[in-house]
Amino acid sequence: MAEYRTHMKIIGEILATTRDDLQDEDGASVTYLIRKANISHSRISTILKTLVSQGLLEKVDNQGFNKYKISQPGREFLQAYYTFTNFADNFGLSI
Amino acid sequence: MEFLLENILNLVGFLVGLAIGIMSYIGFRNTGSPTLFRLSIAFFSISAGFFIIWSGYMVEDFITKTGSIERWIQTLGIAIQTVGYFFIAFSHSIKSFFPKSSYFRSVGIIPLFLVSSVQLEHIFRSVSFILLAYGAIETMLSYFENRNKGAISVAVGLGLLVLGEFVGWYSFVFPESILYSVSMIIKIGGLIALFIPVSKVPLTKIKFDDLE
């Protein structure tokens, strides 16, 4: 059975991919993130736009293609995300 | 003895609720998670409820000296705690269990007409009992899914609060027995069990991996 993922969990997975699982030093492409996060193009576009506007991701223009890298605030957010995911897990909840 | 235990119980409840509430709020501020916001409301309410009852005992002991706490203070404190327990249960999607048919809705109104003959305090205690039992079961089920050891401690904590409430009801049947004291000791144990996993959250650990 497919596992239900909260919006927060999808954001966590995108940020974790851009931090730990990059294709190259320039960042991750949208196609790569779609495959890793397993969500539609339209949905990931909205999320990426939000994450860039919040300063959690950096958009890098690489020969006409957009790539995404995690920023320092993004790393801090991801750290807090892991800490409080564990905290919520203790109460049997998902953040 | 009972007075001392009541004070310890309410003070521990106030502090544990406040600590978990602050932790949840910090989590909400850092992540924007609605779940953590609901948890912070829940535990701030629980903390406030215990504090109100504790204040009632302090006022009775040092100022009014009537020999018993004002009934309305006790009821208010328990009502606010019930709000907190509701938000814990609500976080486990209790809304899916709300009665949907018009028959259940009409039956649900009946207790409102009976309130005058039944003490509000016992109604709130009963509601708290159900919400806590629901929360304990859901937390235990989540442990079976995720095998997160902290969830056992929280489930045991909520379970002990339920058991303490249940034993407390029996003390009405046997008023001179040790049951009331036992119920308060069980509840104190429950609150401590709730706090154990929260105390292990590494808030000071904020260390970031190297950029390069």
PDB file of C-alpha atoms in Angstrom:
ATOM      1  CA  MET A   1       0.000   0.000   0.000  1.00  0.00           C
ATOM      2  CA  ALA A   2       1.340   3.456  -0.923  1.00  0.00           C
ATOM      3  CA  GLU A   3       2.457   5.499   2.062  1.00  0.00           C
ATOM      4  CA  TYR A   4       0.720   8.842   2.557  1.00  0.00           C
ATOM      5  CA  ARG A   5       3.259  11.686   2.666  1.00  0.00           C
ATOM      6  CA  THR A   6       2.529  15.036   4.210  1.00  0.00           C
ATOM      7  CA  HIS A   7       3.486  18.253   2.401  1.00  0.00           C
ATOM      8  CA  MET A   8       6.192  18.747   5.012  1.00  0.00           C
ATOM      9  CA  LYS A   9       7.634  15.294   4.349  1.00  0.00           C
ATOM     10  CA  ILE A  10       7.847  15.971   0.602  1.00  0.00           C
ATOM     11  CA  ILE A  11       9.684  19.242   1.303  1.00  0.00           C
ATOM     12  CA  GLY A  12      12.037  17.335   3.630  1.00  0.00           C
ATOM     13  CA  GLU A  13      12.760  14.784   0.891  1.00  0.00           C
ATOM     14  CA  ILE A  14      13.455  17.483  -1.714  1.00  0.00           C
ATOM     15  CA  LEU A  15      15.823  19.327   0.629  1.00  0.00           C
ATOM     16  CA  ALA A  16      17.539  16.080   1.641  1.00  0.00           C
ATOM     17  CA  THR A  17      18.071  15.203  -2.040  1.00  0.00           C
ATOM     18  CA  THR A  18      19.612  18.601  -2.762  1.00  0.00           C
ATOM     19  CA  ARG A  19      21.899  18.172   0.238  1.00  0.00           C
ATOM     20  CA  ASP A  20      22.941  14.516   0.153  1.00  0.00           C
ATOM     21  CA  ASP A  21      22.192  13.128  -3.259  1.00  0.00           C
ATOM     22  CA  LEU A  22      23.371  15.610  -5.885  1.00  0.00           C
ATOM     23  CA  GLN A  23      24.102  14.597  -9.487  1.00  0.00           C
ATOM     24  CA  ASP A  24      26.966  17.086  -9.698  1.00  0.00           C
ATOM     25  CA  GLU A  25      28.307  20.181  -7.923  1.00  0.00           C
ATOM     26  CA  ASP A  26      25.969  22.491  -9.838  1.00  0.00           C
ATOM     27  CA  GLY A  27      22.905  21.090  -8.105  1.00  0.00           C
ATOM     28  CA  ALA A  28      19.952  18.869  -8.913  1.00  0.00           C
ATOM     29  CA  SER A  29      17.800  19.247 -12.013  1.00  0.00           C
ATOM     30  CA  VAL A  30      13.994  19.342 -11.827  1.00  0.00           C
ATOM     31  CA  THR A  31      13.765  15.986 -13.595  1.00  0.00           C
ATOM     32  CA  TYR A  32      16.115  14.420 -11.048  1.00  0.00           C
ATOM     33  CA  LEU A  33      14.146  15.874  -8.144  1.00  0.00           C
ATOM     34  CA  ILE A  34      10.851  14.657  -9.654  1.00  0.00           C
ATOM     35  CA  ARG A  35      12.238  11.136  -9.812  1.00  0.00           C
ATOM     36  CA  LYS A  36      13.711  11.259  -6.298  1.00  0.00           C
ATOM     37  CA  ALA A  37      10.695  12.906  -4.639  1.00  0.00           C
ATOM     38  CA  ASN A  38       8.227  10.944  -6.776  1.00  0.00           C
ATOM     39  CA  ILE A  39       5.767  13.777  -7.420  1.00  0.00           C
ATOM     40  CA  SER A  40       4.300  15.469 -10.481  1.00  0.00           C
ATOM     41  CA  HIS A  41       6.012  18.260 -12.406  1.00  0.00           C
ATOM     42  CA  SER A  42       3.294  20.806 -11.636  1.00  0.00           C
ATOM     43  CA  ARG A  43       3.439  20.076  -7.909  1.00  0.00           C
ATOM     44  CA  ILE A  44       7.214  20.142  -7.633  1.00  0.00           C
ATOM     45  CA  SER A  45       7.326  23.420  -9.613  1.00  0.00           C
ATOM     46  CA  THR A  46       5.115  25.099  -7.013  1.00  0.00           C
ATOM     47  CA  ILE A  47       7.128  23.660  -4.132  1.00  0.00           C
ATOM     48  CA  LEU A  48      10.485  24.637  -5.681  1.00  0.00           C
ATOM     49  CA  LYS A  49       9.219  28.164  -6.314  1.00  0.00           C
ATOM     50  CA  THR A  50       8.198  28.439  -2.642  1.00  0.00           C
ATOM     51  CA  LEU A  51      11.468  26.972  -1.372  1.00  0.00           C
ATOM     52  CA  VAL A  52      13.513  29.393  -3.499  1.00  0.00           C
ATOM     53  CA  SER A  53      11.405  32.382  -2.408  1.00  0.00           C
ATOM     54  CA  GLN A  54      11.870  31.309   1.247  1.00  0.00           C
ATOM     55  CA  GLY A  55      15.635  31.113   0.732  1.00  0.00           C
ATOM     56  CA  LEU A  56      15.853  27.398   1.488  1.00  0.00           C
ATOM     57  CA  LEU A  57      17.018  26.512  -2.026  1.00  0.00           C
ATOM     58  CA  GLU A  58      19.232  28.368  -4.491  1.00  0.00           C
ATOM     59  CA  LYS A  59      18.360  28.334  -8.187  1.00  0.00           C
ATOM     60  CA  VAL A  60      21.433  28.009 -10.400  1.00  0.00           C
ATOM     61  CA  ASP A  61      21.268  28.695 -14.135  1.00  0.00           C
ATOM     62  CA  ASN A  62      23.404  26.031 -15.794  1.00  0.00           C
ATOM     63  CA  GLN A  63      23.666  26.397 -19.595  1.00  0.00           C
ATOM     64  CA  GLY A  64      20.024  27.304 -19.937  1.00  0.00           C
ATOM     65  CA  PHE A  65      18.815  24.675 -17.441  1.00  0.00           C
ATOM     66  CA  ASN A  66      17.712  25.414 -13.906  1.00  0.00           C
ATOM     67  CA  LYS A  67      19.385  23.449 -11.149  1.00  0.00           C
ATOM     68  CA  TYR A  68      18.735  23.619  -7.421  1.00  0.00           C
ATOM     69  CA  LYS A  69      21.170  23.639  -4.492  1.00  0.00           C
ATOM     70  CA  ILE A  70      20.402  23.744  -0.786  1.00  0.00           C
ATOM     71  CA  SER A  71      21.271  27.025   0.986  1.00  0.00           C
ATOM     72  CA  GLN A  72      22.557  27.475   4.542  1.00  0.00           C
ATOM     73  CA  PRO A  73      19.037  28.345   5.840  1.00  0.00           C
ATOM     74  CA  GLY A  74      17.859  25.236   3.986  1.00  0.00           C
ATOM     75  CA  ARG A  75      20.391  23.112   5.877  1.00  0.00           C
ATOM     76  CA  GLU A  76      19.243  24.635   9.155  1.00  0.00           C
ATOM     77  CA  PHE A  77      15.613  23.962   8.255  1.00  0.00           C
ATOM     78  CA  LEU A  78      16.432  20.356   7.367  1.00  0.00           C
ATOM     79  CA  GLN A  79      18.215  19.895  10.695  1.00  0.00           C
ATOM     80  CA  ALA A  80      15.176  21.255  12.539  1.00  0.00           C
ATOM     81  CA  TYR A  81      12.899  19.100  10.357  1.00  0.00           C
ATOM     82  CA  TYR A  82      14.737  15.910  11.388  1.00  0.00           C
ATOM     83  CA  THR A  83      14.811  16.903  15.055  1.00  0.00           C
ATOM     84  CA  PHE A  84      11.088  17.646  15.218  1.00  0.00           C
ATOM     85  CA  THR A  85      10.081  14.723  13.024  1.00  0.00           C
ATOM     86  CA  ASN A  86      11.600  12.529  15.700  1.00  0.00           C
ATOM     87  CA  PHE A  87       9.829  14.592  18.385  1.00  0.00           C
ATOM     88  CA  ALA A  88       6.441  14.169  16.665  1.00  0.00           C
ATOM     89  CA  ASP A  89       7.132  10.455  16.099  1.00  0.00           C
ATOM     90  CA  ASN A  90       7.282  10.067  19.877  1.00  0.00           C
ATOM     91  CA  PHE A  91       3.632  11.142  19.972  1.00  0.00           C
ATOM     92  CA  GLY A  92       2.731   8.858  17.088  1.00  0.00           C
ATOM     93  CA  LEU A  93       2.307  11.855  14.770  1.00  0.00           C
ATOM     94  CA  SER A  94       3.806  13.105  11.510  1.00  0.00           C
ATOM     95  CA  ILE A  95       4.783  16.724  11.042  1.00  0.00           C
TER      96      ILE A  95
ATOM     97  CA  MET B   1      -0.801  13.042  52.413  1.00  0.00           C
ATOM     98  CA  GLU B   2      -3.466  13.583  49.736  1.00  0.00           C
ATOM     99  CA  PHE B   3      -2.882  17.330  49.826  1.00  0.00           C
ATOM    100  CA  LEU B   4       0.834  16.809  49.289  1.00  0.00           C
ATOM    101  CA  LEU B   5       0.262  14.371  46.427  1.00  0.00           C
ATOM    102  CA  GLU B   6      -2.264  16.746  44.813  1.00  0.00           C
ATOM    103  CA  ASN B   7       0.319  19.517  44.929  1.00  0.00           C
ATOM    104  CA  ILE B   8       3.070  17.316  43.478  1.00  0.00           C
ATOM    105  CA  LEU B   9       0.738  16.042  40.749  1.00  0.00           C
ATOM    106  CA  ASN B  10      -0.404  19.503  39.692  1.00  0.00           C
ATOM    107  CA  LEU B  11       3.080  20.992  39.852  1.00  0.00           C
ATOM    108  CA  VAL B  12       4.585  18.119  37.825  1.00  0.00           C
ATOM    109  CA  GLY B  13       1.691  18.382  35.353  1.00  0.00           C
ATOM    110  CA  PHE B  14       2.255  22.114  35.001  1.00  0.00           C
ATOM    111  CA  LEU B  15       6.009  21.751  34.418  1.00  0.00           C
ATOM    112  CA  VAL B  16       5.821  18.742  32.085  1.00  0.00           C
ATOM    113  CA  GLY B  17       3.016  20.347  30.049  1.00  0.00           C
ATOM    114  CA  LEU B  18       4.930  23.612  29.835  1.00  0.00           C
ATOM    115  CA  ALA B  19       8.161  21.884  28.766  1.00  0.00           C
ATOM    116  CA  ILE B  20       6.469  19.837  26.026  1.00  0.00           C
ATOM    117  CA  GLY B  21       4.399  22.864  24.960  1.00  0.00           C
ATOM    118  CA  ILE B  22       7.512  25.039  24.590  1.00  0.00           C
ATOM    119  CA  MET B  23       9.296  22.276  22.690  1.00  0.00           C
ATOM    120  CA  SER B  24       6.338  21.885  20.323  1.00  0.00           C
ATOM    121  CA  TYR B  25       6.133  25.638  19.817  1.00  0.00           C
ATOM    122  CA  ILE B  26       9.854  25.852  19.006  1.00  0.00           C
ATOM    123  CA  GLY B  27       9.254  23.061  16.495  1.00  0.00           C
ATOM    124  CA  PHE B  28       6.317  24.952  15.000  1.00  0.00           C
ATOM    125  CA  ARG B  29       8.351  28.160  14.700  1.00  0.00           C
ATOM    126  CA  ASN B  30      11.177  26.269  12.988  1.00  0.00           C
ATOM    127  CA  THR B  31       9.185  24.120  10.596  1.00  0.00           C
ATOM    128  CA  GLY B  32       5.701  25.701  10.347  1.00  0.00           C
ATOM    129  CA  SER B  33       4.157  22.272  10.929  1.00  0.00           C
ATOM    130  CA  PRO B  34       0.429  22.411  11.840  1.00  0.00           C
ATOM    131  CA  THR B  35       0.823  19.171  13.822  1.00  0.00           C
ATOM    132  CA  LEU B  36       3.360  20.820  16.104  1.00  0.00           C
ATOM    133  CA  PHE B  37       1.063  23.853  16.451  1.00  0.00           C
ATOM    134  CA  ARG B  38      -1.785  21.577  17.617  1.00  0.00           C
ATOM    135  CA  LEU B  39       0.601  19.814  20.015  1.00  0.00           C
ATOM    136  CA  SER B  40       1.727  23.144  21.475  1.00  0.00           C
ATOM    137  CA  ILE B  41      -1.906  24.218  22.041  1.00  0.00           C
ATOM    138  CA  ALA B  42      -2.570  20.816  23.619  1.00  0.00           C
ATOM    139  CA  PHE B  43       0.298  20.915  26.078  1.00  0.00           C
ATOM    140  CA  PHE B  44      -0.024  24.616  26.930  1.00  0.00           C
ATOM    141  CA  SER B  45      -3.680  23.898  27.784  1.00  0.00           C
ATOM    142  CA  ILE B  46      -2.753  20.878  29.898  1.00  0.00           C
ATOM    143  CA  SER B  47      -0.090  22.936  31.653  1.00  0.00           C
ATOM    144  CA  ALA B  48      -2.512  25.827  32.287  1.00  0.00           C
ATOM    145  CA  GLY B  49      -5.133  23.417  33.636  1.00  0.00           C
ATOM    146  CA  PHE B  50      -2.733  21.880  36.146  1.00  0.00           C
ATOM    147  CA  PHE B  51      -1.478  25.348  37.117  1.00  0.00           C
ATOM    148  CA  ILE B  52      -4.988  26.620  37.831  1.00  0.00           C
ATOM    149  CA  ILE B  53      -5.736  23.654  40.111  1.00  0.00           C
ATOM    150  CA  TRP B  54      -2.359  24.024  41.837  1.00  0.00           C
ATOM    151  CA  SER B  55      -3.049  27.747  42.361  1.00  0.00           C
ATOM    152  CA  GLY B  56      -6.441  26.822  43.815  1.00  0.00           C
ATOM    153  CA  TYR B  57      -4.779  24.561  46.372  1.00  0.00           C
ATOM    154  CA  MET B  58      -2.216  27.242  47.219  1.00  0.00           C
ATOM    155  CA  VAL B  59      -4.934  29.885  47.713  1.00  0.00           C
ATOM    156  CA  GLU B  60      -6.886  27.472  49.901  1.00  0.00           C
ATOM    157  CA  ASP B  61      -3.811  26.570  51.946  1.00  0.00           C
ATOM    158  CA  PHE B  62      -2.406  30.055  52.519  1.00  0.00           C
ATOM    159  CA  ILE B  63      -5.366  32.456  52.219  1.00  0.00           C
ATOM    160  CA  THR B  64      -8.885  31.098  52.537  1.00  0.00           C
ATOM    161  CA  LYS B  65      -8.027  28.036  54.713  1.00  0.00           C
ATOM    162  CA  THR B  66     -11.491  26.513  54.139  1.00  0.00           C
ATOM    163  CA  GLY B  67     -10.200  22.945  54.117  1.00  0.00           C
ATOM    164  CA  SER B  68     -11.096  22.230  50.498  1.00  0.00           C
ATOM    165  CA  ILE B  69     -10.366  23.753  47.123  1.00  0.00           C
ATOM    166  CA  GLU B  70     -13.040  25.944  45.492  1.00  0.00           C
ATOM    167  CA  ARG B  71     -15.147  23.653  43.289  1.00  0.00           C
ATOM    168  CA  TRP B  72     -15.236  26.055  40.347  1.00  0.00           C
ATOM    169  CA  ILE B  73     -11.434  26.351  40.270  1.00  0.00           C
ATOM    170  CA  GLN B  74     -11.082  22.570  40.114  1.00  0.00           C
ATOM    171  CA  THR B  75     -13.723  22.374  37.362  1.00  0.00           C
ATOM    172  CA  LEU B  76     -12.095  25.176  35.363  1.00  0.00           C
ATOM    173  CA  GLY B  77      -8.669  23.529  35.579  1.00  0.00           C
ATOM    174  CA  ILE B  78     -10.012  20.141  34.498  1.00  0.00           C
ATOM    175  CA  ALA B  79     -11.998  21.745  31.648  1.00  0.00           C
ATOM    176  CA  ILE B  80      -8.857  23.439  30.292  1.00  0.00           C
ATOM    177  CA  GLN B  81      -6.945  20.158  30.580  1.00  0.00           C
ATOM    178  CA  THR B  82      -9.730  18.467  28.621  1.00  0.00           C
ATOM    179  CA  VAL B  83      -9.216  20.990  25.806  1.00  0.00           C
ATOM    180  CA  GLY B  84      -5.570  19.907  25.735  1.00  0.00           C
ATOM    181  CA  TYR B  85      -6.452  16.205  25.634  1.00  0.00           C
ATOM    182  CA  PHE B  86      -8.891  16.989  22.826  1.00  0.00           C
ATOM    183  CA  PHE B  87      -6.116  18.500  20.715  1.00  0.00           C
ATOM    184  CA  ILE B  88      -3.909  15.433  21.277  1.00  0.00           C
ATOM    185  CA  ALA B  89      -6.755  13.193  20.141  1.00  0.00           C
ATOM    186  CA  PHE B  90      -7.613  15.602  17.309  1.00  0.00           C
ATOM    187  CA  SER B  91      -4.050  15.305  16.056  1.00  0.00           C
ATOM    188  CA  HIS B  92      -4.749  11.592  15.660  1.00  0.00           C
ATOM    189  CA  SER B  93      -7.625  12.487  13.315  1.00  0.00           C
ATOM    190  CA  ILE B  94     -10.418  12.061  15.812  1.00  0.00           C
ATOM    191  CA  LYS B  95     -12.670  14.040  13.480  1.00  0.00           C
ATOM    192  CA  SER B  96     -13.187  10.899  11.399  1.00  0.00           C
ATOM    193  CA  PHE B  97     -15.085   9.471  14.365  1.00  0.00           C
ATOM    194  CA  PHE B  98     -17.500  12.375  14.774  1.00  0.00           C
ATOM    195  CA  PRO B  99     -21.107  11.175  14.553  1.00  0.00           C
ATOM    196  CA  LYS B 100     -22.371  11.932  11.058  1.00  0.00           C
ATOM    197  CA  SER B 101     -26.001  10.883  11.054  1.00  0.00           C
ATOM    198  CA  SER B 102     -28.787  13.193  12.197  1.00  0.00           C
ATOM    199  CA  TYR B 103     -29.843  10.529  14.735  1.00  0.00           C
ATOM    200  CA  PHE B 104     -26.498  10.702  16.518  1.00  0.00           C
ATOM    201  CA  ARG B 105     -26.543  14.492  16.379  1.00  0.00           C
ATOM    202  CA  SER B 106     -29.922  14.617  18.085  1.00  0.00           C
ATOM    203  CA  VAL B 107     -28.829  12.143  20.756  1.00  0.00           C
ATOM    204  CA  GLY B 108     -25.667  14.191  21.254  1.00  0.00           C
ATOM    205  CA  ILE B 109     -27.727  17.171  22.401  1.00  0.00           C
ATOM    206  CA  ILE B 110     -29.374  15.286  25.286  1.00  0.00           C
ATOM    207  CA  PRO B 111     -26.454  15.588  27.742  1.00  0.00           C
ATOM    208  CA  LEU B 112     -26.697  19.395  27.542  1.00  0.00           C
ATOM    209  CA  PHE B 113     -30.116  19.226  29.210  1.00  0.00           C
ATOM    210  CA  LEU B 114     -28.801  16.956  31.941  1.00  0.00           C
ATOM    211  CA  VAL B 115     -25.852  19.117  32.941  1.00  0.00           C
ATOM    212  CA  SER B 116     -27.730  20.748  35.782  1.00  0.00           C
ATOM    213  CA  SER B 117     -28.067  17.436  37.606  1.00  0.00           C
ATOM    214  CA  VAL B 118     -24.582  16.122  36.931  1.00  0.00           C
ATOM    215  CA  GLN B 119     -21.445  17.815  38.085  1.00  0.00           C
ATOM    216  CA  LEU B 120     -19.556  19.394  35.198  1.00  0.00           C
ATOM    217  CA  GLU B 121     -16.281  18.272  36.690  1.00  0.00           C
ATOM    218  CA  HIS B 122     -17.166  14.589  36.265  1.00  0.00           C
ATOM    219  CA  ILE B 123     -18.305  15.174  32.688  1.00  0.00           C
ATOM    220  CA  PHE B 124     -14.962  16.759  31.845  1.00  0.00           C
ATOM    221  CA  ARG B 125     -13.131  13.929  33.617  1.00  0.00           C
ATOM    222  CA  SER B 126     -15.087  11.369  31.577  1.00  0.00           C
ATOM    223  CA  VAL B 127     -14.344  13.175  28.310  1.00  0.00           C
ATOM    224  CA  SER B 128     -10.647  13.400  29.272  1.00  0.00           C
ATOM    225  CA  PHE B 129     -10.666   9.667  30.030  1.00  0.00           C
ATOM    226  CA  ILE B 130     -11.987   8.814  26.558  1.00  0.00           C
ATOM    227  CA  LEU B 131      -9.635  11.222  24.750  1.00  0.00           C
ATOM    228  CA  LEU B 132      -6.606   9.985  26.682  1.00  0.00           C
ATOM    229  CA  ALA B 133      -7.484   6.332  26.059  1.00  0.00           C
ATOM    230  CA  TYR B 134      -7.849   7.113  22.353  1.00  0.00           C
ATOM    231  CA  GLY B 135      -4.497   8.937  22.308  1.00  0.00           C
ATOM    232  CA  ALA B 136      -2.762   6.079  24.151  1.00  0.00           C
ATOM    233  CA  ILE B 137      -4.105   3.453  21.728  1.00  0.00           C
ATOM    234  CA  GLU B 138      -3.212   5.497  18.626  1.00  0.00           C
ATOM    235  CA  THR B 139       0.296   6.166  19.946  1.00  0.00           C
ATOM    236  CA  MET B 140       0.802   2.465  20.677  1.00  0.00           C
ATOM    237  CA  LEU B 141      -0.410   1.606  17.153  1.00  0.00           C
ATOM    238  CA  SER B 142       2.077   4.083  15.702  1.00  0.00           C
ATOM    239  CA  TYR B 143       4.826   2.298  17.666  1.00  0.00           C
ATOM    240  CA  PHE B 144       3.902  -0.969  15.951  1.00  0.00           C
ATOM    241  CA  GLU B 145       4.267   0.820  12.587  1.00  0.00           C
ATOM    242  CA  ASN B 146       7.480   2.792  13.210  1.00  0.00           C
ATOM    243  CA  ARG B 147       9.148   0.960  16.147  1.00  0.00           C
ATOM    244  CA  ASN B 148      10.064   4.333  17.637  1.00  0.00           C
ATOM    245  CA  LYS B 149      10.946   3.639  21.294  1.00  0.00           C
ATOM    246  CA  GLY B 150       9.870   7.134  22.384  1.00  0.00           C
ATOM    247  CA  ALA B 151       6.325   6.302  21.301  1.00  0.00           C
ATOM    248  CA  ILE B 152       6.184   3.497  23.893  1.00  0.00           C
ATOM    249  CA  SER B 153       7.009   5.947  26.653  1.00  0.00           C
ATOM    250  CA  VAL B 154       4.348   8.418  25.488  1.00  0.00           C
ATOM    251  CA  ALA B 155       1.772   5.624  25.100  1.00  0.00           C
ATOM    252  CA  VAL B 156       2.590   4.316  28.597  1.00  0.00           C
ATOM    253  CA  GLY B 157       2.390   7.892  29.948  1.00  0.00           C
ATOM    254  CA  LEU B 158      -1.050   8.489  28.435  1.00  0.00           C
ATOM    255  CA  GLY B 159      -2.100   4.986  29.527  1.00  0.00           C
ATOM    256  CA  LEU B 160      -1.062   5.670  33.127  1.00  0.00           C
ATOM    257  CA  LEU B 161      -3.052   8.944  33.102  1.00  0.00           C
ATOM    258  CA  VAL B 162      -6.080   6.916  31.965  1.00  0.00           C
ATOM    259  CA  LEU B 163      -5.497   4.274  34.642  1.00  0.00           C
ATOM    260  CA  GLY B 164      -5.025   6.981  37.272  1.00  0.00           C
ATOM    261  CA  GLU B 165      -8.353   8.524  36.295  1.00  0.00           C
ATOM    262  CA  PHE B 166     -10.042   5.128  36.447  1.00  0.00           C
ATOM    263  CA  VAL B 167      -8.628   4.335  39.900  1.00  0.00           C
ATOM    264  CA  GLY B 168      -9.677   7.837  40.971  1.00  0.00           C
ATOM    265  CA  TRP B 169     -13.304   6.981  40.111  1.00  0.00           C
ATOM    266  CA  TYR B 170     -13.097   3.891  42.322  1.00  0.00           C
ATOM    267  CA  SER B 171     -12.013   6.095  45.206  1.00  0.00           C
ATOM    268  CA  PHE B 172     -15.529   7.609  45.144  1.00  0.00           C
ATOM    269  CA  VAL B 173     -16.873   4.132  45.902  1.00  0.00           C
ATOM    270  CA  PHE B 174     -14.336   3.554  48.677  1.00  0.00           C
ATOM    271  CA  PRO B 175     -13.738   7.110  49.947  1.00  0.00           C
ATOM    272  CA  GLU B 176     -11.562   6.278  52.966  1.00  0.00           C
ATOM    273  CA  SER B 177      -9.275   3.886  51.120  1.00  0.00           C
ATOM    274  CA  ILE B 178      -5.800   4.459  49.726  1.00  0.00           C
ATOM    275  CA  LEU B 179      -7.189   4.448  46.162  1.00  0.00           C
ATOM    276  CA  TYR B 180      -7.178   8.228  45.699  1.00  0.00           C
ATOM    277  CA  SER B 181      -3.515   8.483  46.685  1.00  0.00           C
ATOM    278  CA  VAL B 182      -2.679   5.552  44.414  1.00  0.00           C
ATOM    279  CA  SER B 183      -4.474   7.245  41.504  1.00  0.00           C
ATOM    280  CA  MET B 184      -2.418  10.399  41.965  1.00  0.00           C
ATOM    281  CA  ILE B 185       0.867   8.446  42.154  1.00  0.00           C
ATOM    282  CA  ILE B 186      -0.083   6.640  38.924  1.00  0.00           C
ATOM    283  CA  LYS B 187      -0.823   9.987  37.238  1.00  0.00           C
ATOM    284  CA  ILE B 188       2.511  11.454  38.375  1.00  0.00           C
ATOM    285  CA  GLY B 189       4.202   8.368  36.893  1.00  0.00           C
ATOM    286  CA  GLY B 190       2.293   8.960  33.659  1.00  0.00           C
ATOM    287  CA  LEU B 191       3.424  12.571  33.408  1.00  0.00           C
ATOM    288  CA  ILE B 192       7.059  11.568  34.004  1.00  0.00           C
ATOM    289  CA  ALA B 193       6.771   8.867  31.301  1.00  0.00           C
ATOM    290  CA  LEU B 194       5.425  11.531  28.908  1.00  0.00           C
ATOM    291  CA  PHE B 195       8.420  13.717  29.589  1.00  0.00           C
ATOM    292  CA  ILE B 196      11.138  11.047  29.130  1.00  0.00           C
ATOM    293  CA  PRO B 197      11.288  11.030  25.292  1.00  0.00           C
ATOM    294  CA  VAL B 198      10.875  14.809  25.120  1.00  0.00           C
ATOM    295  CA  SER B 199      13.849  15.288  27.450  1.00  0.00           C
ATOM    296  CA  LYS B 200      16.005  13.479  24.882  1.00  0.00           C
ATOM    297  CA  VAL B 201      15.256  15.897  22.035  1.00  0.00           C
ATOM    298  CA  PRO B 202      18.671  17.431  21.237  1.00  0.00           C
ATOM    299  CA  LEU B 203      17.754  21.131  21.076  1.00  0.00           C
ATOM    300  CA  THR B 204      21.343  22.174  21.688  1.00  0.00           C
ATOM    301  CA  LYS B 205      22.601  19.846  18.983  1.00  0.00           C
ATOM    302  CA  ILE B 206      22.109  22.368  16.178  1.00  0.00           C
ATOM    303  CA  LYS B 207      25.245  21.471  14.301  1.00  0.00           C
ATOM    304  CA  PHE B 208      25.421  21.802  10.561  1.00  0.00           C
ATOM    305  CA  ASP B 209      27.482  19.727   8.231  1.00  0.00           C
ATOM    306  CA  ASP B 210      30.290  21.463   6.387  1.00  0.00           C
ATOM    307  CA  LEU B 211      29.306  23.276   3.270  1.00  0.00           C
ATOM    308  CA  GLU B 212      32.358  22.261   1.305  1.00  0.00           C
TER     309      GLU B 212
END
